[in-house]
Amino acid sequence: MLLKNRTTLLAGTALAGAILFSAPAAQAQLSTPAASPKSTVQQRVGLTDVTITYSRPSAKGRTVFGTLVPFGRRWRTGANQTTTIKFSDEVTVEGKKVPAGEYGIYTIPNKTEWLVVLNKDTKRGADVENFKDDQDVARFSIKPYKVPSKVETFTINFTDITPATANVDMQWELTGAKFKVTSDVEPKVMAQIDEKVVKNANPSANDLAAAAVYYFDNNKDQKQALEWIQKANANDPKFWNVHTEAKIRMKMKDYKGAVTSAEQSRKLALDAKNADYVKMNEDLIVEAKKVGKL
């Protein structure tokens, strides 16, 4: 009986030891910082969301283009996995129509020109030798430029942003290269204006004002813009909307009307303690009186 109990005790001790020594294998692996950390940048271009995901290698004293990234060879445009770009709607990239979707950005840098390829394959990574050209959705050439100061870590940003365009700007070490993304805003906005303002028997003040601003900003029918903004201001004038009316009248060369609207907007802005709009209205009044010789 004693021998049996001792055997059971030894077996239990051995089992506990096995569990103890095997425990680290069940734990999570050691986590350390990535040499080329992953990054995501996003920008709304017009009404389209553009998202770029890429890994960011650093120069670390090396010459990048022509050495670390050889000229004339396809590059995944970053490190680790292929850099990707995703469009929520159809866009135009350097004059090429690109459907909504996610694509790999592959580049072939050269000293005086880069070839940029958007391809359906987003998983190619470092294996660019077996690249399939029939998966291309767009390819175009861009000119590299010298950056004003050294960029240690590969960086992609959105620059030169307008209501309908943005540049995708890639910089590393002393070199930059960028390409333009254009969102087809006009038909989308005009369709909304038609639905919410033109065909709506009782459009909201916000929609009327938004339509007027769009017409003003894009040099469309200013008489129509004035009609809409006047309706928006009829019952509950806001200082920013009345200022829009003043700008529309200014563009229409109705300088007396511009002064009247700007004075009303200035008073509303003073009541709201908004110094920026007070100043903008005062500047507009001075300009209208000067140009209109009032």
Short mmCIF file of C-alpha atoms in Angstrom, two decimals, residues 106-209:
data_model
loop_
_atom_site.label_atom_id
_atom_site.label_comp_id
_atom_site.label_asym_id
_atom_site.label_seq_id
_atom_site.Cartn_x
_atom_site.Cartn_y
_atom_site.Cartn_z
CA TYR A 106 3.84 49.13 -57.75
CA THR A 107 6.50 51.52 -59.00
CA ILE A 108 9.53 51.30 -61.26
CA PRO A 109 11.76 54.21 -60.21
CA ASN A 110 14.34 55.69 -62.55
CA LYS A 111 16.48 58.79 -62.20
CA THR A 112 14.31 61.06 -64.35
CA GLU A 113 10.98 59.17 -64.49
CA TRP A 114 8.92 56.74 -62.45
CA LEU A 115 6.41 54.28 -63.84
CA VAL A 116 3.48 53.78 -61.46
CA VAL A 117 1.25 50.71 -61.82
CA LEU A 118 -2.04 50.10 -60.01
CA ASN A 119 -2.68 46.37 -60.06
CA LYS A 120 -5.44 44.13 -58.67
CA ASP A 121 -2.83 41.95 -56.92
CA THR A 122 -2.41 43.33 -53.41
CA LYS A 123 -0.52 40.32 -52.01
CA ARG A 124 2.60 40.24 -54.18
CA GLY A 125 4.96 41.66 -51.54
CA ALA A 126 8.63 41.21 -52.40
CA ASP A 127 7.80 38.69 -55.16
CA VAL A 128 7.62 41.16 -58.04
CA GLU A 129 9.25 38.83 -60.57
CA ASN A 130 6.03 36.88 -61.15
CA PHE A 131 3.99 40.02 -61.63
CA LYS A 132 0.89 39.70 -63.85
CA ASP A 133 0.48 42.67 -66.16
CA ASP A 134 -3.02 41.56 -67.15
CA GLN A 135 -4.15 42.53 -63.64
CA ASP A 136 -3.23 46.18 -64.22
CA VAL A 137 -6.00 48.77 -63.87
CA ALA A 138 -3.80 51.79 -64.64
CA ARG A 139 -0.18 52.64 -65.42
CA PHE A 140 1.31 56.08 -65.88
CA SER A 141 4.62 57.96 -65.71
CA ILE A 142 5.50 60.71 -63.24
CA LYS A 143 8.57 62.89 -62.73
CA PRO A 144 10.50 62.58 -59.46
CA TYR A 145 11.65 65.72 -57.68
CA LYS A 146 14.23 66.63 -55.05
CA VAL A 147 12.82 67.13 -51.56
CA PRO A 148 14.02 70.20 -49.61
CA SER A 149 15.35 68.17 -46.67
CA LYS A 150 16.22 64.53 -46.09
CA VAL A 151 13.32 62.19 -45.30
CA GLU A 152 14.73 59.36 -43.19
CA THR A 153 11.64 57.12 -43.21
CA PHE A 154 9.60 56.38 -46.34
CA THR A 155 6.50 58.56 -46.17
CA ILE A 156 3.27 58.79 -48.17
CA ASN A 157 1.04 61.82 -47.68
CA PHE A 158 -1.89 63.53 -49.37
CA THR A 159 -0.96 67.04 -50.56
CA ASP A 160 -2.25 69.90 -52.74
CA ILE A 161 -5.85 69.15 -51.75
CA THR A 162 -8.74 70.86 -53.58
CA PRO A 163 -12.51 70.15 -53.42
CA ALA A 164 -12.09 67.46 -56.10
CA THR A 165 -8.39 66.48 -56.23
CA ALA A 166 -5.40 65.47 -54.11
CA ASN A 167 -1.86 64.37 -54.82
CA VAL A 168 -0.45 61.13 -53.42
CA ASP A 169 3.06 62.25 -52.48
CA MET A 170 5.76 59.60 -51.87
CA GLN A 171 9.04 60.77 -50.27
CA TRP A 172 12.19 59.01 -49.13
CA GLU A 173 15.70 60.24 -48.51
CA LEU A 174 16.18 63.08 -51.05
CA THR A 175 13.56 62.03 -53.61
CA GLY A 176 9.85 62.64 -53.96
CA ALA A 177 7.29 61.57 -56.56
CA LYS A 178 3.57 62.25 -56.65
CA PHE A 179 0.47 61.49 -58.68
CA LYS A 180 -2.96 63.14 -58.82
CA VAL A 181 -6.25 61.53 -57.81
CA THR A 182 -9.40 63.23 -59.10
CA SER A 183 -12.89 62.52 -57.78
CA ASP A 184 -15.79 63.09 -60.18
CA VAL A 185 -17.68 65.38 -57.83
CA GLU A 186 -19.85 67.38 -60.24
CA PRO A 187 -22.49 64.77 -61.23
CA LYS A 188 -22.88 63.59 -57.63
CA VAL A 189 -23.39 67.07 -56.21
CA MET A 190 -25.67 68.18 -59.04
CA ALA A 191 -27.81 65.06 -58.56
CA GLN A 192 -28.18 65.91 -54.86
CA ILE A 193 -29.08 69.53 -55.62
CA ASP A 194 -31.66 68.37 -58.15
CA GLU A 195 -33.22 65.98 -55.63
CA LYS A 196 -33.02 68.03 -52.43
CA VAL A 197 -33.41 71.59 -53.75
CA VAL A 198 -34.74 71.83 -57.30
CA LYS A 199 -37.41 69.12 -57.11
CA ASN A 200 -38.13 69.50 -53.40
CA ALA A 201 -41.18 71.65 -52.68
CA ASN A 202 -39.85 72.57 -49.24
CA PRO A 203 -36.02 72.40 -49.19
CA SER A 204 -34.26 72.96 -45.88
CA ALA A 205 -32.30 76.15 -45.22
CA ASN A 206 -29.12 74.07 -44.94
CA ASP A 207 -29.62 72.46 -48.35
CA LEU A 208 -30.46 75.81 -49.95
CA ALA A 209 -27.32 77.36 -48.48
#
